[in-house]
Short mmCIF file of C-alpha atoms and ligand atoms in Angstrom, two decimals:
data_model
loop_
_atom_site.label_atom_id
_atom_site.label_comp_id
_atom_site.label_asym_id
_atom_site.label_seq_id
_atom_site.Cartn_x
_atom_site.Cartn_y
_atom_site.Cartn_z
CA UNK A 27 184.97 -92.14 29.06
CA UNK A 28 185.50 -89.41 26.62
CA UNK A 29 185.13 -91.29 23.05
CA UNK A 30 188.23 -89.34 21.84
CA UNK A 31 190.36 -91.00 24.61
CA UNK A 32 188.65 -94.72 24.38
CA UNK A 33 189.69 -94.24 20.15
CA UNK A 34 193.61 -92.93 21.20
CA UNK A 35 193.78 -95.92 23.43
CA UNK A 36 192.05 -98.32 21.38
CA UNK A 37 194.25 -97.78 18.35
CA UNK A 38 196.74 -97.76 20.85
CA UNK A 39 196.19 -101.62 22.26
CA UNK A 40 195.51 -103.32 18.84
CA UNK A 41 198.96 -101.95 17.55
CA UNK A 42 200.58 -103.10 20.62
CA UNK A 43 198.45 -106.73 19.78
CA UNK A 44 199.99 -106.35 16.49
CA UNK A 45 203.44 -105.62 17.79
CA UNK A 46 203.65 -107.75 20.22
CA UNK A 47 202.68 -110.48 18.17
CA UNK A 48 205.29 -110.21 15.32
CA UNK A 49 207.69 -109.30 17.70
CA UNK A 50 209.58 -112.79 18.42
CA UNK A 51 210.15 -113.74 14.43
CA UNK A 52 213.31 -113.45 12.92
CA UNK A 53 213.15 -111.54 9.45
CA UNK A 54 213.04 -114.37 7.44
CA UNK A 55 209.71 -115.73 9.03
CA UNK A 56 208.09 -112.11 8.69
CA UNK A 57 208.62 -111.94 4.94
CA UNK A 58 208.22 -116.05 3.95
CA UNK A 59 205.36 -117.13 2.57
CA UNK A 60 204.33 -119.81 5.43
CA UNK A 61 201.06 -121.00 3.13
CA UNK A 62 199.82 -119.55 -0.19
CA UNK A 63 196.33 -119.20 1.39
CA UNK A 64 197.90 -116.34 4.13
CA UNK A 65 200.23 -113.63 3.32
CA UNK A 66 203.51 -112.76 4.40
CA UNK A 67 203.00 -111.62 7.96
CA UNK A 68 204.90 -108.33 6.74
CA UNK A 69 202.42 -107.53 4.05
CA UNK A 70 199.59 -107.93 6.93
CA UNK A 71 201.85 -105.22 8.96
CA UNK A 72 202.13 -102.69 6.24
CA UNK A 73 198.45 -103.26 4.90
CA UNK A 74 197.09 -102.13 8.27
CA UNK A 75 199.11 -99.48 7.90
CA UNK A 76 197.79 -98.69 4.30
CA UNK A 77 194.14 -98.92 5.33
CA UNK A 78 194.73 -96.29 8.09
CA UNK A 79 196.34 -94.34 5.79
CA UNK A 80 193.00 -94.29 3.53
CA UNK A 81 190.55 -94.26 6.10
CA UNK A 82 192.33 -92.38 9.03
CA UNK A 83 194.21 -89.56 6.72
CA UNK A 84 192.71 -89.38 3.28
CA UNK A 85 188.73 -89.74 3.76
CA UNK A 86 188.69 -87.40 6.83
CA UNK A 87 190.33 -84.43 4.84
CA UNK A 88 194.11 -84.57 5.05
CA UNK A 89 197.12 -85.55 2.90
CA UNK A 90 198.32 -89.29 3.19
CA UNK A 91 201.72 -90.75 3.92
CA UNK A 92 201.64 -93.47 1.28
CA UNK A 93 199.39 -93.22 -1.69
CA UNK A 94 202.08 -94.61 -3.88
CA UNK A 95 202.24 -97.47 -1.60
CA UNK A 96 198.09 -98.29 -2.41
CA UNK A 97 198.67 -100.79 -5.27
CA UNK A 98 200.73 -103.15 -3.40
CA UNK A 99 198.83 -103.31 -0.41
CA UNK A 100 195.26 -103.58 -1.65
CA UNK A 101 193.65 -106.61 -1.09
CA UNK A 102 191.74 -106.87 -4.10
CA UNK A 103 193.68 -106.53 -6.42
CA UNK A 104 196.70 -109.06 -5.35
CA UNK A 105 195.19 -112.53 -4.09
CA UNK A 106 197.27 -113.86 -1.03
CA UNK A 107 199.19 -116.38 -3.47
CA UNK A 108 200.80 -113.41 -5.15
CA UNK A 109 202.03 -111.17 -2.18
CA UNK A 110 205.58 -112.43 -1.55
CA UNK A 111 206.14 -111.48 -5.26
CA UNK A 112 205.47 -108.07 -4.67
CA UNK A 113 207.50 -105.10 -3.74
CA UNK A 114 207.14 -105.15 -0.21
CA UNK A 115 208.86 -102.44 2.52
CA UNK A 116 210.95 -103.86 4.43
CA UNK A 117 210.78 -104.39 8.96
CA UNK A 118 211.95 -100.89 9.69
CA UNK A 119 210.21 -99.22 6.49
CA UNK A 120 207.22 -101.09 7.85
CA UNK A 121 207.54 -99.55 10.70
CA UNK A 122 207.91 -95.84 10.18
CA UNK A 123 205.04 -96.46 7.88
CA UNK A 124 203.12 -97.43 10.26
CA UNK A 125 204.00 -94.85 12.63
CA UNK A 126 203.89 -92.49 10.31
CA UNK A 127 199.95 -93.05 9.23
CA UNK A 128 199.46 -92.88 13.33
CA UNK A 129 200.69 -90.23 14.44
CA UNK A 130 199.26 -87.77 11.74
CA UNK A 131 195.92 -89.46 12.16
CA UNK A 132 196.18 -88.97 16.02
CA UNK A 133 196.35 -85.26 15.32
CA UNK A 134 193.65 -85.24 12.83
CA UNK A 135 191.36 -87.33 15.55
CA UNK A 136 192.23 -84.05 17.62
CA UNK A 137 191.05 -81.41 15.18
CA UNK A 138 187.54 -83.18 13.52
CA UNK A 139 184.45 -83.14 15.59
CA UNK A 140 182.78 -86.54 16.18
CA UNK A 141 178.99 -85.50 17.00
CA UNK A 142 178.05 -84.41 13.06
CA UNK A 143 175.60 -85.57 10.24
CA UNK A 144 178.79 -87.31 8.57
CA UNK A 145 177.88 -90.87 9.17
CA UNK A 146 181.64 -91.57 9.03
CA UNK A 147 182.57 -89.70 11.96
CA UNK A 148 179.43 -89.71 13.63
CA UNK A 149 180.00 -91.81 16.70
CA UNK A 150 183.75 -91.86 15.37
CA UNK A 151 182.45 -95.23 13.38
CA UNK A 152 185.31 -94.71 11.19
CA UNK A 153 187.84 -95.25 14.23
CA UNK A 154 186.26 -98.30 15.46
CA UNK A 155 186.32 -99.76 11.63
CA UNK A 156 190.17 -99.08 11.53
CA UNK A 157 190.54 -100.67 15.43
CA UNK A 158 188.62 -103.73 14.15
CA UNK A 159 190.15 -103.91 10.82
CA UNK A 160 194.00 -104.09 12.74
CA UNK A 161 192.18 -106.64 15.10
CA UNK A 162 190.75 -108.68 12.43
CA UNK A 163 194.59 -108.89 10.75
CA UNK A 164 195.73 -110.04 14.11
CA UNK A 165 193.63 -112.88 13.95
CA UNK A 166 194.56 -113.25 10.78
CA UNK A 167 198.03 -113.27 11.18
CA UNK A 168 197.66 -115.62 14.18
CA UNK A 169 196.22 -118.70 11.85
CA UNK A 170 199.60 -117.49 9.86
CA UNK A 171 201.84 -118.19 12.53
CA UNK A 172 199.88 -121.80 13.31
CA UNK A 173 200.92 -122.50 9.97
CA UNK A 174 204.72 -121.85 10.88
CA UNK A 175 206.29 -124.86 10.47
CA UNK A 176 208.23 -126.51 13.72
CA UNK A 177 209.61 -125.47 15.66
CA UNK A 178 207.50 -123.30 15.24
CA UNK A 179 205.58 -119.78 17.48
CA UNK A 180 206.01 -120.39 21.10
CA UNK A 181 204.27 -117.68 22.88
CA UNK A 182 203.90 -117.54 26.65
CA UNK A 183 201.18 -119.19 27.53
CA UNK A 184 198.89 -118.97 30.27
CA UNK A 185 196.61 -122.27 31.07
CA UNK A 186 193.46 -122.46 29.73
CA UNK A 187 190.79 -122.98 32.67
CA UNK A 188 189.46 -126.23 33.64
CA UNK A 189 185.81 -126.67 33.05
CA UNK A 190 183.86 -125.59 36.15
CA UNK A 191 180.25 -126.79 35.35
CA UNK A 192 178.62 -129.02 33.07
CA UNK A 193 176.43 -127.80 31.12
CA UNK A 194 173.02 -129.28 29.81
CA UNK A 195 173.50 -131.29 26.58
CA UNK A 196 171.17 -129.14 24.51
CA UNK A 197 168.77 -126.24 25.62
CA UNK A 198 165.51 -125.69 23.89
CA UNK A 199 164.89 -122.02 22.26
CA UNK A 200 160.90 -121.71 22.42
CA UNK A 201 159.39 -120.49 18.90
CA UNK A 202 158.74 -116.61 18.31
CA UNK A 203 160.25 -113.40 17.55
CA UNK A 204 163.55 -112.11 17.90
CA UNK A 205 165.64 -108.82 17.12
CA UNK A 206 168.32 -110.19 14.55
CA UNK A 207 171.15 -107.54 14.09
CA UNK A 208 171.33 -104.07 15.44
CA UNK A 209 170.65 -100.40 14.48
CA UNK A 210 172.54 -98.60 17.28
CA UNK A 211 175.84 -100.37 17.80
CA UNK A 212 178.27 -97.33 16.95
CA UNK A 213 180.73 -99.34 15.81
CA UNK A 214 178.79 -102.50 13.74
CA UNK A 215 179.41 -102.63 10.38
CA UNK A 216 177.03 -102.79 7.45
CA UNK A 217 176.31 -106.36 7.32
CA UNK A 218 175.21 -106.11 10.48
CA UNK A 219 173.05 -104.12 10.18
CA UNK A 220 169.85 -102.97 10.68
CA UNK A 221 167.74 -104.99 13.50
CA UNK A 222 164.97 -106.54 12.31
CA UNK A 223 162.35 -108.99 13.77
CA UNK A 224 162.70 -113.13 12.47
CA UNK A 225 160.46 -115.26 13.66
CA UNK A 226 161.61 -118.92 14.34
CA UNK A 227 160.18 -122.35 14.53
CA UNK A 228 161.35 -123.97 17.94
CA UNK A 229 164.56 -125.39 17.60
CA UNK A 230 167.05 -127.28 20.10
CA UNK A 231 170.87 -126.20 20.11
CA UNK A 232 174.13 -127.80 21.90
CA UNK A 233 174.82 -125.78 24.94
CA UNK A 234 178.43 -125.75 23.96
CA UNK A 235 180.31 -126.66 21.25
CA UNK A 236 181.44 -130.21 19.80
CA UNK A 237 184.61 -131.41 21.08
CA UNK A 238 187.51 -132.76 20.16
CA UNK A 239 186.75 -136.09 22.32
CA UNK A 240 183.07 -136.06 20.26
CA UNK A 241 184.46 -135.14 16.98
CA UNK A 242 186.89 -138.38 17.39
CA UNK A 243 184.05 -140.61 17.45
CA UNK A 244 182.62 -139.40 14.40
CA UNK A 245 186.39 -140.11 12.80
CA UNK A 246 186.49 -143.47 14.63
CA UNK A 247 183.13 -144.48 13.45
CA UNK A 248 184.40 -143.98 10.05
CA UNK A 249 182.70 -140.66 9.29
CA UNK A 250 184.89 -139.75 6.63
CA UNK A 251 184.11 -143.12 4.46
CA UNK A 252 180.70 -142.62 4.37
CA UNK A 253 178.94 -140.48 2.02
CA UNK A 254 175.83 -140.66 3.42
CA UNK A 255 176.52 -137.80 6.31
CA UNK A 256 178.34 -135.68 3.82
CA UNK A 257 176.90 -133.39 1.25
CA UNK A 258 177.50 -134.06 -2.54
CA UNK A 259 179.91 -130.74 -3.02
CA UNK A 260 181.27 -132.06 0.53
CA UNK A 261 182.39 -135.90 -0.40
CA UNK A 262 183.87 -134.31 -3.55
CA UNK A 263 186.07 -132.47 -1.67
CA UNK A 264 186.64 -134.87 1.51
CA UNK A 265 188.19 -137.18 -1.93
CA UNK A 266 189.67 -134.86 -3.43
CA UNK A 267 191.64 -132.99 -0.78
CA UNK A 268 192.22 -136.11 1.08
CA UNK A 269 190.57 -135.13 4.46
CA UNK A 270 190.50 -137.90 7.29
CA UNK A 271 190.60 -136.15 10.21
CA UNK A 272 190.67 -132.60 11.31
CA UNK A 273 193.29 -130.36 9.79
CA UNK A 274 196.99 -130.50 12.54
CA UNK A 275 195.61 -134.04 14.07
CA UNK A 276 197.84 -136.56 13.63
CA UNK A 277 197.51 -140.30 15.09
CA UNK A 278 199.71 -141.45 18.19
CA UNK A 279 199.30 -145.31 18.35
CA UNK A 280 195.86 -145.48 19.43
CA UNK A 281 194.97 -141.97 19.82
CA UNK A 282 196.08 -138.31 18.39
CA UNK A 283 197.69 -135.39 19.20
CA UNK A 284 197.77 -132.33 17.54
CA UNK A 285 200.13 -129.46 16.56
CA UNK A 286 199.56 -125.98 17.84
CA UNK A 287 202.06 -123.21 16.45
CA UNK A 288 204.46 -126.15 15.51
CA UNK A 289 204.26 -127.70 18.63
CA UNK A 290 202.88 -131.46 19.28
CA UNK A 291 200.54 -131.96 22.31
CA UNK A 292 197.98 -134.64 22.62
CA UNK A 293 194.74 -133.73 21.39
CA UNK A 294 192.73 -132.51 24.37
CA UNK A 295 189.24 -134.22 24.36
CA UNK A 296 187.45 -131.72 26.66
CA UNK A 297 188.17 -128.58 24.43
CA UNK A 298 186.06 -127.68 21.14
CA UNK A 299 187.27 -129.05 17.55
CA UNK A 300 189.21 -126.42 15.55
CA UNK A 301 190.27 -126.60 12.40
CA UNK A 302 187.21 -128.56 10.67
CA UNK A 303 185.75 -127.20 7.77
CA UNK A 304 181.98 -126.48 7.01
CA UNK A 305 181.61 -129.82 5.13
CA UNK A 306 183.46 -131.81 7.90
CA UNK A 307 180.67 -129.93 10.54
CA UNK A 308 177.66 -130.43 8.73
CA UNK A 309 178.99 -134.38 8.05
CA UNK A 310 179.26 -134.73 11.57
CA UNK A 311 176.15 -133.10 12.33
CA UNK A 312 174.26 -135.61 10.06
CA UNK A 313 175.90 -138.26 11.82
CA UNK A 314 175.04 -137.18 15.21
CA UNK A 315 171.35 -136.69 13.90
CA UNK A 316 171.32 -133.12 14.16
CA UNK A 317 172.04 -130.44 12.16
CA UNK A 318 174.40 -126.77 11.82
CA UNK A 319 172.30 -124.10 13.41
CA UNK A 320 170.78 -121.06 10.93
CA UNK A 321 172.55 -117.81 11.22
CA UNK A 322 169.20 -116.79 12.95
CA UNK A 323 169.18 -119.71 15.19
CA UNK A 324 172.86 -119.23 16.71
CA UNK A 325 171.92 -115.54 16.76
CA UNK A 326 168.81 -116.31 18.95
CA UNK A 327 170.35 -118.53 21.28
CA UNK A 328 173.17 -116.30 22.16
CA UNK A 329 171.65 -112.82 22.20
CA UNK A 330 167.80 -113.09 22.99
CA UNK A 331 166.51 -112.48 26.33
CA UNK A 332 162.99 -114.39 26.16
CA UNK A 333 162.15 -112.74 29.27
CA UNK A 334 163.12 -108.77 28.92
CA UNK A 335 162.46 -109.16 25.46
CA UNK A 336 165.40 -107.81 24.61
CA UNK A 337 169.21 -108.46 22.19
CA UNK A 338 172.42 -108.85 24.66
CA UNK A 339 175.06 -107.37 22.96
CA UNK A 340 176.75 -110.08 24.46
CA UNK A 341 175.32 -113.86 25.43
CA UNK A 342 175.71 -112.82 29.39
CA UNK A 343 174.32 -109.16 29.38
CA UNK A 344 175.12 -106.13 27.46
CA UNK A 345 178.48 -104.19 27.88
CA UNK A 346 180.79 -102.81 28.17
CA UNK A 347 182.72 -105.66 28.79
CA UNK A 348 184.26 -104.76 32.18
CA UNK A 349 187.70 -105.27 33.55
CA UNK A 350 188.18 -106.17 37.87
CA UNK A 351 188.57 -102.33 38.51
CA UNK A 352 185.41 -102.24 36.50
CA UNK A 353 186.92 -100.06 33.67
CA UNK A 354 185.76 -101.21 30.40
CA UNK A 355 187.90 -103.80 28.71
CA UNK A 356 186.98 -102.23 25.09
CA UNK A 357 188.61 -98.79 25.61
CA UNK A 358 191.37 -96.77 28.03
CA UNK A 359 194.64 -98.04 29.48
CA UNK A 360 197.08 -100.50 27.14
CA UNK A 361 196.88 -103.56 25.48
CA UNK A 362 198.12 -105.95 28.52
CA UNK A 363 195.95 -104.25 31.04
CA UNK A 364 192.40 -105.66 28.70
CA UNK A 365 193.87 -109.05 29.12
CA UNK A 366 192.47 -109.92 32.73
CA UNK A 367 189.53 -108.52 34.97
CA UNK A 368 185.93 -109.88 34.90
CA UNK A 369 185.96 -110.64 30.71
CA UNK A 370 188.26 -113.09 31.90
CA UNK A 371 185.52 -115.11 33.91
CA UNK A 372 182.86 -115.12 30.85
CA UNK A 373 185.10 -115.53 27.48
CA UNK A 374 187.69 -117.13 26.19
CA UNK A 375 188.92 -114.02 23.56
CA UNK A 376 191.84 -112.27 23.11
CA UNK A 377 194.61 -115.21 22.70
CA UNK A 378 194.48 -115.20 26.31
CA UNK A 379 195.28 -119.10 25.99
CA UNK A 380 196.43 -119.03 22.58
CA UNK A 381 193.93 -121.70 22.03
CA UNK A 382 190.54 -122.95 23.02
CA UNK A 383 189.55 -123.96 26.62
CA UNK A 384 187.63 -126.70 27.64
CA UNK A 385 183.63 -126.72 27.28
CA UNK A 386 182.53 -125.88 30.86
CA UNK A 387 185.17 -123.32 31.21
CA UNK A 388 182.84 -120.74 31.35
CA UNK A 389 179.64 -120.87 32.69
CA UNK A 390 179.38 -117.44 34.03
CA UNK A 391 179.09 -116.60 30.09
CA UNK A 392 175.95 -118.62 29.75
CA UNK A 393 173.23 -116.63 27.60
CA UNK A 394 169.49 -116.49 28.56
CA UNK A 395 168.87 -119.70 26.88
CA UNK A 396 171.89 -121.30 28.85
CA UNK A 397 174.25 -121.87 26.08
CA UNK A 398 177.88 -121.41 27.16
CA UNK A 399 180.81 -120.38 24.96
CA UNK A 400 178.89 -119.01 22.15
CA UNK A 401 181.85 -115.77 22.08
CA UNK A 402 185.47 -116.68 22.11
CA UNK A 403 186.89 -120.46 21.87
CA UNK A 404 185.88 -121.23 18.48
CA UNK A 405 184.01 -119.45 15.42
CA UNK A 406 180.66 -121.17 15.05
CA UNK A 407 180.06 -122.71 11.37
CA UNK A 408 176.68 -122.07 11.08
CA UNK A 409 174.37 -123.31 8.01
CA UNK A 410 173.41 -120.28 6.55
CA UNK A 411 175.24 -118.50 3.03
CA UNK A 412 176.41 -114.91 3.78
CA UNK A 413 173.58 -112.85 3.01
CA UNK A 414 172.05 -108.89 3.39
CA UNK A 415 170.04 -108.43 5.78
CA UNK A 416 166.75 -106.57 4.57
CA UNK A 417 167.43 -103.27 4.44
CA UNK A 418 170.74 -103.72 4.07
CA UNK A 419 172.88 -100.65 2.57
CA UNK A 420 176.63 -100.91 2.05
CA UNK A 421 178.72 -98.44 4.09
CA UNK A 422 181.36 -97.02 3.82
CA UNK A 423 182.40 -99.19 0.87
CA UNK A 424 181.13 -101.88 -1.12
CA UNK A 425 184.40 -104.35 -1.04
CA UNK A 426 183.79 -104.61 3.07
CA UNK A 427 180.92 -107.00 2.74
CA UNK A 428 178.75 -106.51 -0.25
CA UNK A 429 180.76 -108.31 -2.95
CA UNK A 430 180.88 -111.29 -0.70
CA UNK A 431 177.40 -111.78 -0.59
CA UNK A 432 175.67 -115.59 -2.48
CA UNK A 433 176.29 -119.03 -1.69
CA UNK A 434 179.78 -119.29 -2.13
CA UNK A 435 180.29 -118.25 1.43
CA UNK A 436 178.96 -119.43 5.01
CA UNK A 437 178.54 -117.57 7.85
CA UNK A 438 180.52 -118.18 10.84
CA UNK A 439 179.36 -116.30 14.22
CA UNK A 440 180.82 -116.26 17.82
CA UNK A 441 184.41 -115.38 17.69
CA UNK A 442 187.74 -117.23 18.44
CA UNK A 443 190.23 -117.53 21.45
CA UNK A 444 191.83 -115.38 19.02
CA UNK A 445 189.31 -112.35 18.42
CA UNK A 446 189.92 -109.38 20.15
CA UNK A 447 186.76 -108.36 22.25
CA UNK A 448 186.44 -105.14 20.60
CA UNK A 449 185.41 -107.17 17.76
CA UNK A 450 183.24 -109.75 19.63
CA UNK A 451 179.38 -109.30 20.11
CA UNK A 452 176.62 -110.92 19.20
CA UNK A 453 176.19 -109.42 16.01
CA UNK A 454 179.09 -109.73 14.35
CA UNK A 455 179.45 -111.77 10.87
CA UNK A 456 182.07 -113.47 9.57
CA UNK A 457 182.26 -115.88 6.33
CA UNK A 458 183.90 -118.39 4.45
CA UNK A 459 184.59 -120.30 1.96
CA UNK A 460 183.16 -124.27 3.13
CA UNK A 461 186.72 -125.51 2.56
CA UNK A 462 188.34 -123.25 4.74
CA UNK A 463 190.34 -125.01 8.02
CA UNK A 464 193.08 -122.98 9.07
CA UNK A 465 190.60 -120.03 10.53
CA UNK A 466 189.98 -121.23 14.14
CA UNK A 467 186.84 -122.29 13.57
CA UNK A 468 184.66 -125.55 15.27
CA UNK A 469 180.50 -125.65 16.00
CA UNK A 470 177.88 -126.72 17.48
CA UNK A 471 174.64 -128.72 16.42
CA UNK A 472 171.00 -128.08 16.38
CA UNK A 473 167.58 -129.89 15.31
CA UNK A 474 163.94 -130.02 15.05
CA UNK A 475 162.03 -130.54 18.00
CA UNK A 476 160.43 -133.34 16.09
CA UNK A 477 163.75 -135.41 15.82
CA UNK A 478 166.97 -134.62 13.92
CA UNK A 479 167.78 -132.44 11.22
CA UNK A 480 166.13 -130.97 7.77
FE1 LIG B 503 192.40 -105.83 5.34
#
């Protein structure tokens, strides 16, 4: 498809996703503060709105619609707590905003050429940066609305599929080289980037994630009262903040159910834990004698085909991901028409389910290794800080990923049921903070060939 038309209809679907999804709250709920680690779903809205003003208008040569509106919408320089006290536009200012910024930058899209030197437009990267960067809020503004108090988000649901096949417990990934990251992904941003070769020990890794049914053993065993699974930084915390359990369970006699969206339902055992964060996964991965995964190893497992010797862009082949009428799902028509077809078969993505489906779900989806689920359902906590790759260079600004880089943030890989699949592949990084819980976030384990963790 011509790469003009995929970016119209791209920016298109995510702000119908965006739309869509703010559409059922009343005023009040768009401009409440719901926790003081998210921000006011309206202050999401107009923020995307902002950063497509900067990116979409004023770095590709035209006037903007808001510069005076820059202050209050930049990220940096108001922390989440702070937004509600700011002087935010209003629903229908919001809105012309935001259709303001599009349909200027619609007509700009029209008059630039996208096959030049300029590595911003080159492969219209700066598009697909803007696309992920609305789809990224989305998901962002999904946790939000889990944090809505009851009654809560009710959006129409379809099931979640049953699981289909069982997978293997754990598959082994022989040692060697692999091809970590890309070069030629159009659309990958800079800590992403570029591929280079790692060579890995032999590891085993869970075929799917832990589940809510395993993580309940660890609680029942008494997981949280002993300090020998957790980390020192990670029983300070599991004290201090109280943790017993993962964060929306709640006990029901002799079991639990948890709260999705402000909604009770008993805790279903066969889907992956959400909600747990990076010290409550690596405590449970001591317990179960394992260990979190590297960043390399969850890369490997998911992406590497040992036998063409080459990176899937995603764990079942490369894409694009393709819809029944075998149109790609990343590009062309609206945002409901990306919601079904073939993707629908490999990965749970897209809030399709508005939550994660069981492990077996999708075995279609299984890498080369045979790990299933490794895109959509749950991020993946993996073990590894966020890091530069070497080589790394920032683009197109430092404050994307560069300023996040140390130890003060782990890397999470895989994608949610609530990631858009424009912004799922193999590649992609995302981080943390180890205390973080309302992200939809789970894992799975690994170890040493020789016997349990390291
Ligand atoms: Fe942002």
């Amino acid at each position: 498809m011509d790469l003009k038309r995929r970016i119209v209809d791209e920016l298109a679907a995510g702000r119908a996703r965006s739309l869509d999804l703010l559409e059922p709250l009343a005023p009040e709920d768009l401009v409440r503060q719901h926790s003081p680690l998210m921000s006011p779903l309206i202050w999401d809205l107009a923020h995307i709105g902002n950063y497509e003003d900067l990116w979409l208008l004023r770095a590709v040569g035209v006037d903007g619609v808001g510069p005076h509106l820059d202050d209050t919408y930049d990220a940096f320089r108001h922390p989440r707590r702070d937004r509600p006290s700011l002087d935010l536009l209003d629903r229908t200012a919001t809105g012309r905003y935001l259709t303001d910024v599009r349909s200027r930058a619609v007509d700009r899209l029209d008059a630039v050429s996208l096959d030049v030197e300029s590595p911003l437009l080159r492969d219209g990267f700066v598009y697909g940066m803007v696309v992920q960067h609305e789809h990224q809020h989305d998901e962002t503004m999904l946790a939000t609305l889990n944090l809505m108090a009851a009654p809560g988000y009710r959006p129409a649901l379809l099931p979640t599929p049953a699981a289909r096949a069982a997978a293997p417990a754990e598959v082994l990934v022989e040692a060697g080289p692999f091809v970590m990251g890309t070069s030629d992904e159009p659309w990958a941003y800079d800590n992403e980037r570029p591929a280079h070769v790692v060579d890995l020990p032999a590891f085993w890794i869970d075929a799917a994630p832990v589940t809510n049914g395993q993580y309940a053993e660890f609680v029942a065993a008494g997981g949280y009262d002993d300090p020998r699974w957790w980390v020192q930084d990670g029983w300070a915390w599991r004290q201090e903040a109280g943790l017993e359990h993962p964060q929306f369970w709640q006990r029901t006699g002799d079991g639990w159910c948890h709260r999705r969206f402000g909604w009770d339902e008993p805790l279903a055992a066969a889907e992956p834990v959400q909600h747990v964060c990076w010290y409550e996964a690596d405590a449970y991965a001591r317990w179960a004698g394992k260990r979190l995964p590297t960043e390399a190893e969850w890369e490997k497992a998911a992406a590497w085909d040992p036998v063409a010797e080459c990176h899937r862009r995603y764990p079942w082949g490369d894409g694009p991901i393709e819809r029944a009428d075998g149109s790609p799902a990343n590009g062309s028509a609206g945002y409901g028409s990306a919601r079904g077809g073939a993707l629908a078969a490999l990965a749970n993505l897209d809030q399709r389910h508005f939550g994660p489906a069981a492990v077996g779900a999708y075995p279609a989806g299984a890498s080369a290794y045979g790990c299933v689920q490794m895109l959509g359902d749950v991020w993946e906590w993996t073990s590894s800080d966020f890091r530069p790759y070497p080589g790394f260079a920032a683009y197109p600004y430092r404050e994307y990923s560069e300023v996040f880089f140390g130890p003060e943030y782990k890397v999470l890989r895989g994608g949610s049921w609530a990631t858009h699949p424009t912004v799922a592949r193999t590649t992609f990084r995302n981080w943390d903070y180890p205390i973080r819980r309302q992200i939809f976030a789970g894992f799975r384990c690994a170890r040493d060939p020789d016997g349990g963790g390291r």
